[in-house]
Coordinates of C-alpha atoms in Angstrom, one line a residue:
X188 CA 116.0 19.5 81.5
X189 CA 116.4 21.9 78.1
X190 CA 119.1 21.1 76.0
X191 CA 121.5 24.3 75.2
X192 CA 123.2 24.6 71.4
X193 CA 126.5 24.3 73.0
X194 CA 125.4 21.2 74.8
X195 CA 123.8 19.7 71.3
X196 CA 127.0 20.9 69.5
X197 CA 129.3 19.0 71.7
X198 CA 126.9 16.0 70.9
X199 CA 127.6 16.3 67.7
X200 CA 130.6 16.4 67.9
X201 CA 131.3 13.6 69.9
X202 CA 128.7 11.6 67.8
X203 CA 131.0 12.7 64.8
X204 CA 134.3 11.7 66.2
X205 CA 133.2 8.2 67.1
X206 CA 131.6 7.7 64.1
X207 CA 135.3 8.7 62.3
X208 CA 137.0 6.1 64.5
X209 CA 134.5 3.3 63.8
X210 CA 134.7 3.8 60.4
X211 CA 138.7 3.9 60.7
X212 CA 138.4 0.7 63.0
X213 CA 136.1 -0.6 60.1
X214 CA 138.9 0.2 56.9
X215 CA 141.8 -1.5 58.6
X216 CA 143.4 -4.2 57.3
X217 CA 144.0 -6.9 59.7
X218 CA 147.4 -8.5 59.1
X219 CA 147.9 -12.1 60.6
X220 CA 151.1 -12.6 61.7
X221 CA 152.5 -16.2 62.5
X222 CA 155.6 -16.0 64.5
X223 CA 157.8 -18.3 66.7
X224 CA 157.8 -18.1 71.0
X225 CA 161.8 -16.5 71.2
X226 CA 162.5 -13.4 73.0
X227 CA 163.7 -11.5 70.2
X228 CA 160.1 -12.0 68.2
X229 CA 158.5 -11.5 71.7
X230 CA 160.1 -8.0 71.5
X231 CA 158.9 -7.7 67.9
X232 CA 155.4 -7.7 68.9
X233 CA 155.6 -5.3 72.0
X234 CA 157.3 -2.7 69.9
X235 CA 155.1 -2.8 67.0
X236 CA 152.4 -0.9 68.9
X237 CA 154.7 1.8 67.2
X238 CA 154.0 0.6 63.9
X239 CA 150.1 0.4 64.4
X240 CA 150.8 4.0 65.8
X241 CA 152.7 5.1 62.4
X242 CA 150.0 2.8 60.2
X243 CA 146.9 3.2 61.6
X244 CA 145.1 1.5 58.3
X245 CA 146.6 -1.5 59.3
X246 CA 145.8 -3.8 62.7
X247 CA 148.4 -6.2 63.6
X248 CA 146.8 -9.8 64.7
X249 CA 149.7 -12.0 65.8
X250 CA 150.2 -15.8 66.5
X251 CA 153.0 -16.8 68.6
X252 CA 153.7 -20.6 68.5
X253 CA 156.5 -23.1 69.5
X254 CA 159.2 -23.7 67.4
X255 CA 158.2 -27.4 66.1
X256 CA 154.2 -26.1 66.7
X257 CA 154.6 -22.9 64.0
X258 CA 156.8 -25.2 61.5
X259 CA 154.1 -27.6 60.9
X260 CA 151.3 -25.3 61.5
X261 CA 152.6 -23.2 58.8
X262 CA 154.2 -25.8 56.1
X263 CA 150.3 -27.1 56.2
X264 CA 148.9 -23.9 55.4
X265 CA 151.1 -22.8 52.5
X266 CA 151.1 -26.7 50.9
X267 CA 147.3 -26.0 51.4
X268 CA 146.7 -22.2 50.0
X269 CA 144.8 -22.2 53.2
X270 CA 145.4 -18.1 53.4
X271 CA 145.5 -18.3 57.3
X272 CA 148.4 -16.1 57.8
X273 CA 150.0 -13.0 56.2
X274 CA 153.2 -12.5 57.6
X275 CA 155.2 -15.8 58.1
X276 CA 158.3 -16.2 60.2
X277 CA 160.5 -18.4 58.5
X278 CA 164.3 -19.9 57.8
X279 CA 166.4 -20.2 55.1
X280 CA 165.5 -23.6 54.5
X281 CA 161.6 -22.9 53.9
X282 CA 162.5 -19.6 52.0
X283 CA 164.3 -21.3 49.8
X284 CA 162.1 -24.0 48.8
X285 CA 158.8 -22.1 49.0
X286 CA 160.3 -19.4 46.6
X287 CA 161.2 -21.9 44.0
X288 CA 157.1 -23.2 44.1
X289 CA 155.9 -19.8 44.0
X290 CA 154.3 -19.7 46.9
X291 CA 156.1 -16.6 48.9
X292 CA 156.2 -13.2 47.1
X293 CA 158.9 -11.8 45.5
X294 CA 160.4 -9.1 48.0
X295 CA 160.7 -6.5 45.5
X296 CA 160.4 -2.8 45.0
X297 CA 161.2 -1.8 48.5
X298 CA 161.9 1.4 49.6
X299 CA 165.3 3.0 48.9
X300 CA 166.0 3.7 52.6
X301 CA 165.7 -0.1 53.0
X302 CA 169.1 -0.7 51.4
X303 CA 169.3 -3.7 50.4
X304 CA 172.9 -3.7 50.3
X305 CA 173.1 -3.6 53.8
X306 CA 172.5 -7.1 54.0
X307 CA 175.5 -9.4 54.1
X308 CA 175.4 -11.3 51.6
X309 CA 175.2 -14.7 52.7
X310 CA 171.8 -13.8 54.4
X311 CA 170.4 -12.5 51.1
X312 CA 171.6 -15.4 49.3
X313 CA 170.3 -18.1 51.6
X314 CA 166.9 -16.2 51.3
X315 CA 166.6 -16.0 47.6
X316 CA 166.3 -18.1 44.8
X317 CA 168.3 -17.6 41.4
X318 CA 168.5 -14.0 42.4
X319 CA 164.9 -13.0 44.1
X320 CA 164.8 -12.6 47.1
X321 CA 161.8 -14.2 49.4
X322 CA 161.8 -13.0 52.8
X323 CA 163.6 -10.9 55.1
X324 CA 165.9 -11.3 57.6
X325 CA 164.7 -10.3 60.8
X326 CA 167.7 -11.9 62.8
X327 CA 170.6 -14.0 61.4
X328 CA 172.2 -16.5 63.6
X329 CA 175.2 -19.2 63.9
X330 CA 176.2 -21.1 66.7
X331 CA 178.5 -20.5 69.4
X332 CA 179.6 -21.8 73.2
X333 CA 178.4 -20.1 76.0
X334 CA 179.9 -20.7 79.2
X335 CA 180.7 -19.3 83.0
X336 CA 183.9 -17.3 83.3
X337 CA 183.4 -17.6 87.7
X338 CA 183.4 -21.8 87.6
X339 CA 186.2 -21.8 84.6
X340 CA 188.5 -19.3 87.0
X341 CA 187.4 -21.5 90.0
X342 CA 188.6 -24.5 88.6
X343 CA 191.8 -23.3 86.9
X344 CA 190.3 -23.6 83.4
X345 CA 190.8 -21.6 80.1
X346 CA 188.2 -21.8 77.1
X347 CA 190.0 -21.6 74.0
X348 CA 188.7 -19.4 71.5
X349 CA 187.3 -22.2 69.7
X350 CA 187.2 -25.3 71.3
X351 CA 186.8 -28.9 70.5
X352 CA 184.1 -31.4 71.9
X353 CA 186.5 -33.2 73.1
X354 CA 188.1 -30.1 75.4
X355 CA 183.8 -29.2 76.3
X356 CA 183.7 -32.5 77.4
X357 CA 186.9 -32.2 79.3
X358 CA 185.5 -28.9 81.2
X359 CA 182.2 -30.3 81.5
X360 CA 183.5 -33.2 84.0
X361 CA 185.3 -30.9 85.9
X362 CA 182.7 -28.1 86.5
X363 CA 179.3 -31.0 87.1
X364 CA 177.8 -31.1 90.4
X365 CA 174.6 -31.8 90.1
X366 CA 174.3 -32.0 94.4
X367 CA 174.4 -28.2 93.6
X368 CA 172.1 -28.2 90.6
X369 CA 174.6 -26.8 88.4
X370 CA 175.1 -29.2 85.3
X371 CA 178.3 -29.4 83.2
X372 CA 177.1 -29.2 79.9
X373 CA 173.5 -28.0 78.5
X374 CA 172.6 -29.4 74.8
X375 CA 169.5 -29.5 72.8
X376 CA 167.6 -32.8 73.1
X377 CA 163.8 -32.2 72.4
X378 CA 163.2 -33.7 68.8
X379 CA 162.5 -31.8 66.1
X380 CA 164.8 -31.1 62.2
X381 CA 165.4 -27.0 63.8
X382 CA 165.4 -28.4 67.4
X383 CA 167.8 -31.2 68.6
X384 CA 169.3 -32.1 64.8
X385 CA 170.3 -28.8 64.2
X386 CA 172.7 -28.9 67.2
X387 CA 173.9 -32.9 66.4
X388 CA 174.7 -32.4 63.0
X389 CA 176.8 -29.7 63.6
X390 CA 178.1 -31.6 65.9
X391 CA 178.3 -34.7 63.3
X392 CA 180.1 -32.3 60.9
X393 CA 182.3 -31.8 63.1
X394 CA 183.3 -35.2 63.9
X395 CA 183.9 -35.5 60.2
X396 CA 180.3 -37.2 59.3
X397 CA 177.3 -36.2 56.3
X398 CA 173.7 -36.4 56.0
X399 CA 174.8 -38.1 52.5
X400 CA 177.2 -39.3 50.6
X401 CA 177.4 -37.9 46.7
X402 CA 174.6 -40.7 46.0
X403 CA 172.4 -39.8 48.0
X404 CA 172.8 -42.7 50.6
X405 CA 172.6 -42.1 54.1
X406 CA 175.9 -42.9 56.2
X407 CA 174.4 -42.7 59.6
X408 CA 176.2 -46.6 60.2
X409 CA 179.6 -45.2 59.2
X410 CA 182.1 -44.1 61.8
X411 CA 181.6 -40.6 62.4
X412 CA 178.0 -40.6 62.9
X413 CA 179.2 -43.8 65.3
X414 CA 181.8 -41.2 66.5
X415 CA 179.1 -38.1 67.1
X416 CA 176.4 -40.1 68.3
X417 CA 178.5 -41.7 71.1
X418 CA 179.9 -38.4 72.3
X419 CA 176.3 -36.6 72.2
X420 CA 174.4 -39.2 74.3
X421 CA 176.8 -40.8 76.3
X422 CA 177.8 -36.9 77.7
X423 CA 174.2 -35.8 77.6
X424 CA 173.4 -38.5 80.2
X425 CA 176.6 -37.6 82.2
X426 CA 176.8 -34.3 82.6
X427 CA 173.4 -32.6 81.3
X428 CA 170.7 -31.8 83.3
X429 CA 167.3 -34.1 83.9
X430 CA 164.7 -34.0 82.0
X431 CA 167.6 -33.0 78.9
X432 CA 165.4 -34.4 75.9
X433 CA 162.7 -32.1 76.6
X434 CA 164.9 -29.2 76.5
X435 CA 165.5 -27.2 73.1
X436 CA 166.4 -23.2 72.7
X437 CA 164.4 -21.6 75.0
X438 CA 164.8 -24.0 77.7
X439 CA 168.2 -24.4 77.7
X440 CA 168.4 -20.1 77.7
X441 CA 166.2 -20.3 80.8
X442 CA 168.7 -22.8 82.4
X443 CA 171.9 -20.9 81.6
X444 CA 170.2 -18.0 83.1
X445 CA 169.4 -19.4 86.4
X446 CA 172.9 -20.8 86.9
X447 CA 172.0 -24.0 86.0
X448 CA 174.6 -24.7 82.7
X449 CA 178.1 -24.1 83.1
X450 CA 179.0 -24.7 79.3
X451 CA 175.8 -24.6 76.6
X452 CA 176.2 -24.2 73.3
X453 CA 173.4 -22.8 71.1
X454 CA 172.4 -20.3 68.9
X455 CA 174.7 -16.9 68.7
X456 CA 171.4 -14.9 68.8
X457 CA 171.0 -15.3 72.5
X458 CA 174.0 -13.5 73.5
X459 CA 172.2 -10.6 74.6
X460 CA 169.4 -12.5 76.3
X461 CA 172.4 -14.5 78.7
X462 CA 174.0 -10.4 79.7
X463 CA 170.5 -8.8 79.8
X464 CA 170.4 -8.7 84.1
X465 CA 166.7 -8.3 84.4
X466 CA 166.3 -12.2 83.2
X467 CA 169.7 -13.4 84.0
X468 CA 171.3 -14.4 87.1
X469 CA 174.9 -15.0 85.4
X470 CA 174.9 -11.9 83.6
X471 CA 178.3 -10.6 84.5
X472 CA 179.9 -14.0 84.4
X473 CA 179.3 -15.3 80.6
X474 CA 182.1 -16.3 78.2
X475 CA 181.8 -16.6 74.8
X476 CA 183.6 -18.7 72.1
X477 CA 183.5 -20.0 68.6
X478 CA 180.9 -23.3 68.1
X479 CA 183.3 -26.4 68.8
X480 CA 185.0 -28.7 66.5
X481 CA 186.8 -32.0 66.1
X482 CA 188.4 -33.5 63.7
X483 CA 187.2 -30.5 61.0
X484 CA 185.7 -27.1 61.7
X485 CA 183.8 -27.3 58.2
X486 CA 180.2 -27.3 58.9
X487 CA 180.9 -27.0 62.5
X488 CA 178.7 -24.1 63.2
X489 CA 175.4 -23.3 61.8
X490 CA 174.0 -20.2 59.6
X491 CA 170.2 -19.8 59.5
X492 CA 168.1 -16.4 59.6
X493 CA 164.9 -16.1 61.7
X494 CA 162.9 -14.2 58.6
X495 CA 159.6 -12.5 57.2
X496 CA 157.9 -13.9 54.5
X497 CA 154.7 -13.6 52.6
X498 CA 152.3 -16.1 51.0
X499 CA 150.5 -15.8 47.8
X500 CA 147.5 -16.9 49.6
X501 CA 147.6 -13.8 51.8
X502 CA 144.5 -11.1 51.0
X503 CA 146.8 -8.4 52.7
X504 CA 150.0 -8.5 50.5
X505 CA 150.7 -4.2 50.5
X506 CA 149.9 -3.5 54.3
X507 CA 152.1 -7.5 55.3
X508 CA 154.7 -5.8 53.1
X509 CA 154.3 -2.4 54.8
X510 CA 154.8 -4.2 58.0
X511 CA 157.7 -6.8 57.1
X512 CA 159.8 -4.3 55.8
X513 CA 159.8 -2.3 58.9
X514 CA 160.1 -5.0 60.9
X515 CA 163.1 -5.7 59.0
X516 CA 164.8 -2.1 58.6
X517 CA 167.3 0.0 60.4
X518 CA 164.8 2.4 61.7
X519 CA 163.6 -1.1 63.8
X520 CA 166.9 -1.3 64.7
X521 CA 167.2 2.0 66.2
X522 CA 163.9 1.4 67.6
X523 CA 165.2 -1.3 69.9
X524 CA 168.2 0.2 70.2
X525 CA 166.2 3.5 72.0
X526 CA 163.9 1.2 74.0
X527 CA 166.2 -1.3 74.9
X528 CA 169.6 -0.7 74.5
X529 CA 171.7 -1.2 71.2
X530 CA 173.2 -4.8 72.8
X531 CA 169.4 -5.9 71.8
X532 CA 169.5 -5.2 68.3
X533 CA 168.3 -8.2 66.2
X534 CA 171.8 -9.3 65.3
X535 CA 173.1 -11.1 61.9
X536 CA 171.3 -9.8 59.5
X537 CA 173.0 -5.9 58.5
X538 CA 176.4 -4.7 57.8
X539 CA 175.9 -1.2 59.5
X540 CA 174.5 -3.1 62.7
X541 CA 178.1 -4.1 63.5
X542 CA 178.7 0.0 64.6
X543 CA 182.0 0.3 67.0
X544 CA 179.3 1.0 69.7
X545 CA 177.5 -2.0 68.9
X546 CA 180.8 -4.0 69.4
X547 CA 181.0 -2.4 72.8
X548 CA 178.3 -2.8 74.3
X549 CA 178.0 -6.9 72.8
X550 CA 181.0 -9.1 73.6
X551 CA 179.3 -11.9 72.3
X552 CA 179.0 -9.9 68.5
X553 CA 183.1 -10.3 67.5
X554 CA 182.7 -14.3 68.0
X555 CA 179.2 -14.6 66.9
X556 CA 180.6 -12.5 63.6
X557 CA 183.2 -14.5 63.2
X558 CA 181.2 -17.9 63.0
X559 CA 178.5 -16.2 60.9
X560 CA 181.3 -15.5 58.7
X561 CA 182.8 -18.7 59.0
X562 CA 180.1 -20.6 57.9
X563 CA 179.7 -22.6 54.3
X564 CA 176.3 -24.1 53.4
X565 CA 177.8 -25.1 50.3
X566 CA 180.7 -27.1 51.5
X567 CA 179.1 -28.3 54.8
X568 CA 181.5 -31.2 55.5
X569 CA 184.8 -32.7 55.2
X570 CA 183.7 -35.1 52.5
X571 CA 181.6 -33.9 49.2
X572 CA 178.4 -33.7 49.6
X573 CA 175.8 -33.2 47.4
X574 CA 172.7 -31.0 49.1
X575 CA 173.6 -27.5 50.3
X576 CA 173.1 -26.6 53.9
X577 CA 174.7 -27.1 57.2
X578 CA 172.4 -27.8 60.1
X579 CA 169.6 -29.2 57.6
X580 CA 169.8 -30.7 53.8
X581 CA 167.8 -28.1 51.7
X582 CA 165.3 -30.8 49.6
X583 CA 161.7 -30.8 50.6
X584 CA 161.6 -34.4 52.2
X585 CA 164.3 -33.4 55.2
X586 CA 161.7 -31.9 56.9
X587 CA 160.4 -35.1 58.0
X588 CA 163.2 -36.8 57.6
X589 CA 164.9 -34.8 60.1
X590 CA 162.6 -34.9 62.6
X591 CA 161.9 -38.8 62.2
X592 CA 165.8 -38.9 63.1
X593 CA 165.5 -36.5 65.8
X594 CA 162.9 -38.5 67.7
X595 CA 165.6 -41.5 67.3
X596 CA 168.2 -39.4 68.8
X597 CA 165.7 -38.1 71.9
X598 CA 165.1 -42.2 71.8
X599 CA 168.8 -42.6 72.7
X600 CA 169.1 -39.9 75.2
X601 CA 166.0 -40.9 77.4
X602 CA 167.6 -44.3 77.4
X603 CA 164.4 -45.9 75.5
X604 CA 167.0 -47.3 72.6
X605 CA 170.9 -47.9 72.5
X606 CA 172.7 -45.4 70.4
X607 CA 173.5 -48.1 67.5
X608 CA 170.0 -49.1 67.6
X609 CA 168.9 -45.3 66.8
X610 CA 171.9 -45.1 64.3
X611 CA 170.5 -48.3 62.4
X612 CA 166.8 -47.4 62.6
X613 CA 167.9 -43.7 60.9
X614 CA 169.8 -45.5 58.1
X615 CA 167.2 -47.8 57.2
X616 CA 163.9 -44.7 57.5
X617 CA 166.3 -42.6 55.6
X618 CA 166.7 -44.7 52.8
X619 CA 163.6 -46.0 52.8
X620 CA 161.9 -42.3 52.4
X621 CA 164.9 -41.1 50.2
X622 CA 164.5 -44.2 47.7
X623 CA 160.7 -43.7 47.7
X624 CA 161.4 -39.5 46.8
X625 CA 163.1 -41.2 44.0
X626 CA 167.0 -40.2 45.0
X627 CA 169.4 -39.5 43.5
X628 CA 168.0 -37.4 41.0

């Protein structure tokens, strides 16, 4: 068969074109991202098919991981210098102390239209250290109680805008019938220092308790861990639902979702997840109020922002940057708020978020405001304390620390140990780790 000039022409350029797009394949950077399994980072990564689209220099790889799985996979790797990653999704408490070792970069020199001053300022202030900034927020967070408007008008209740744990426990007898599978009260019990300890010591707060006292010695013994303890197991195994100590965010979402909680309280970013009716059974019957308290509201509900960070072991730093600050920005806000409807904005994190629209569409945002706004990682108790942080004590040993304790707790709820044997054993491993860190200081 001859071969006509048009016909060689269109060879050539077809030849030519896929040669460009190998060699365009070939010069982009691949950036590793390691993120955690919620549904707001989930989103993240569907979306950024836009940014690859807008960037197309830079290929986005991404590792999704559980909660407990991505903390120790990634405090390894940094300690290390490993390089495995080059975006890293972090809290407040790793931002912090990472930043003062040197090993995140500096998040400076963004672009003006970032606007920095858009942040509130308690997120940028639990993200930097002595005035840098380490990471950005990509949601911000505190805690608040979810619960079922239909079973609290069946049963002649009223939530009060912010309730004790005394009153949730109250409601959570009346409205538990597990011959139904609906379960009065839905807590965090799988172990982990971010899984079931950030729920307990708020709740220990709350009942008046500390992680320390101004020496640095653990009062787990005293009477308002006693107090805290008591409550969280002995109501766990009443009116929770089986299986309880496996269950941490995402499980307990699930749950409230299918019907299965009638009071949970839990972080204030999944107030859009519990109304969003594709994934939610309950969607038109959720309540929302303030994180209970007790005998004090100080340190009764937790601040922590879901961030971006990058290693000084990354070999990507300009295109992680590129992607972590639009990730992080208001045209990614507008981006979800286009696809997906404004109620799904990542929440916490920007002044100009909180839009009259916004507020309209999100009756959870007015509450979970209100306890982001509320909360005080410098004055986390009603005693002095000497660490900063709520939910967690910001010095590099609580990591394990806090999930040694959190396996005692789990202990205690699966019935495996009494509660004052799990209070005892975390007195004595706390001191004996905290003595051998060489506290106090």
């Amino acid at each position: 068969m001859k071969t006509t000039p048009k016909a060689l022409l269109l060879s050539a350029v077809t030849l030519s074109a896929g040669l460009t797009f190998s060699l365009a394949l070939q010069a982009a950077e691949t950036v590793t991202i390691a993120t955690v399994n919620n549904s707001d980072m989930i989103r993240m990564q569907r979306l950024s098919k836009t940014f690859e689209e807008q960037h197309p220099d830079i290929k986005l790889n991404w590792v999704v991981l559980e909660e407990n799985v991505l903390r120790q996979r990634l405090t390894t790797d940094i300690a290390t210098q490993g390089g495995q990653f080059d975006v890293l999704t972090i809290g407040m408490y790793e931002t912090g102390l990472w930043g003062a070792q040197n090993w995140l970069e500096p998040m400076k020199d963004l672009p003006a239209n970032y606007d920095l001053d858009d942040l509130f300022p308690s997120v940028r202030e639990g993200l930097s250290v002595k005035g840098t900034l380490y990471a950005l927020p990509f949601y911000a967070e505190s805690s608040i109680t979810y619960y079922r408007k239909d079973l609290f008008q069946q049963a002649g209740l009223t939530m009060p805008a912010q309730p004790t744990w005394t009153q949730i426990a109250e409601f959570a007898g009346k409205l538990h019938q597990p011959d139904k599978d609906q379960y009065g009260l839905c807590l965090r019990g799988k172990a982990g220092w971010g899984e079931n300890m950030a729920l307990v010591t708020t709740m220990a707060n709350a009942f008046g308790a500390r992680w320390f006292d101004e020496k640095w010695q653990p009062e787990f013994t005293g009477p308002e861990w006693t107090a805290a303890a008591n409550y969280y197991v002995t109501n766990m195994k009443k009116y929770g639902p089986p299986g309880a100590s496996s269950n941490g965010f995402n499980e307990n979402l699930a749950l409230f979702n299918s019907g299965k909680c009638a009071i949970w309280v839990d972080a204030s970013v999944a107030g859009s997840f519990t109304m969003d009716k594709s994934q939610s059974k309950v969607a038109d019957s959720v309540g929302f109020a303030g994180s209970p308290r007790e005998v004090t509201d100080k340190g009764s509900s937790w601040l922590y922002a879901w961030s971006l960070g990058i290693p000084t072991s990354s070999k990507h730093k300009d295109a992680a940057k590129t992607f972590v600050t639009w990730a992080t920005s208001k045209d990614y806000a507008k981006l979800v708020a286009d696809k997906d409807g404004i109620a799904n904005v990542p929440p916490g994190t920007r002044k100009s978020t909180y839009s009259q629209a916004y507020m309209d569409a999100a009756p959870f945002a007015k509450v979970s405001l209100d306890m982001l706004q509320h909360a005080d990682p410098a004055h986390p108790s009603a005693k002095p304390v000497p660490y900063v942080g709520i939910q967690y004590v910001t010095i590099p040993e609580f990591q394990a620390i806090g999930t040694s304790v959190g396996k005692l707790f789990a202990a205690a709820l699966t019935g495996q140990m009494s509660v004052e044997q799990a209070l005892q054993a975390a007195q004595q491993s706390t001191a004996r780790e905290m003595k051998r860190a060489g506290y106090p200081k």
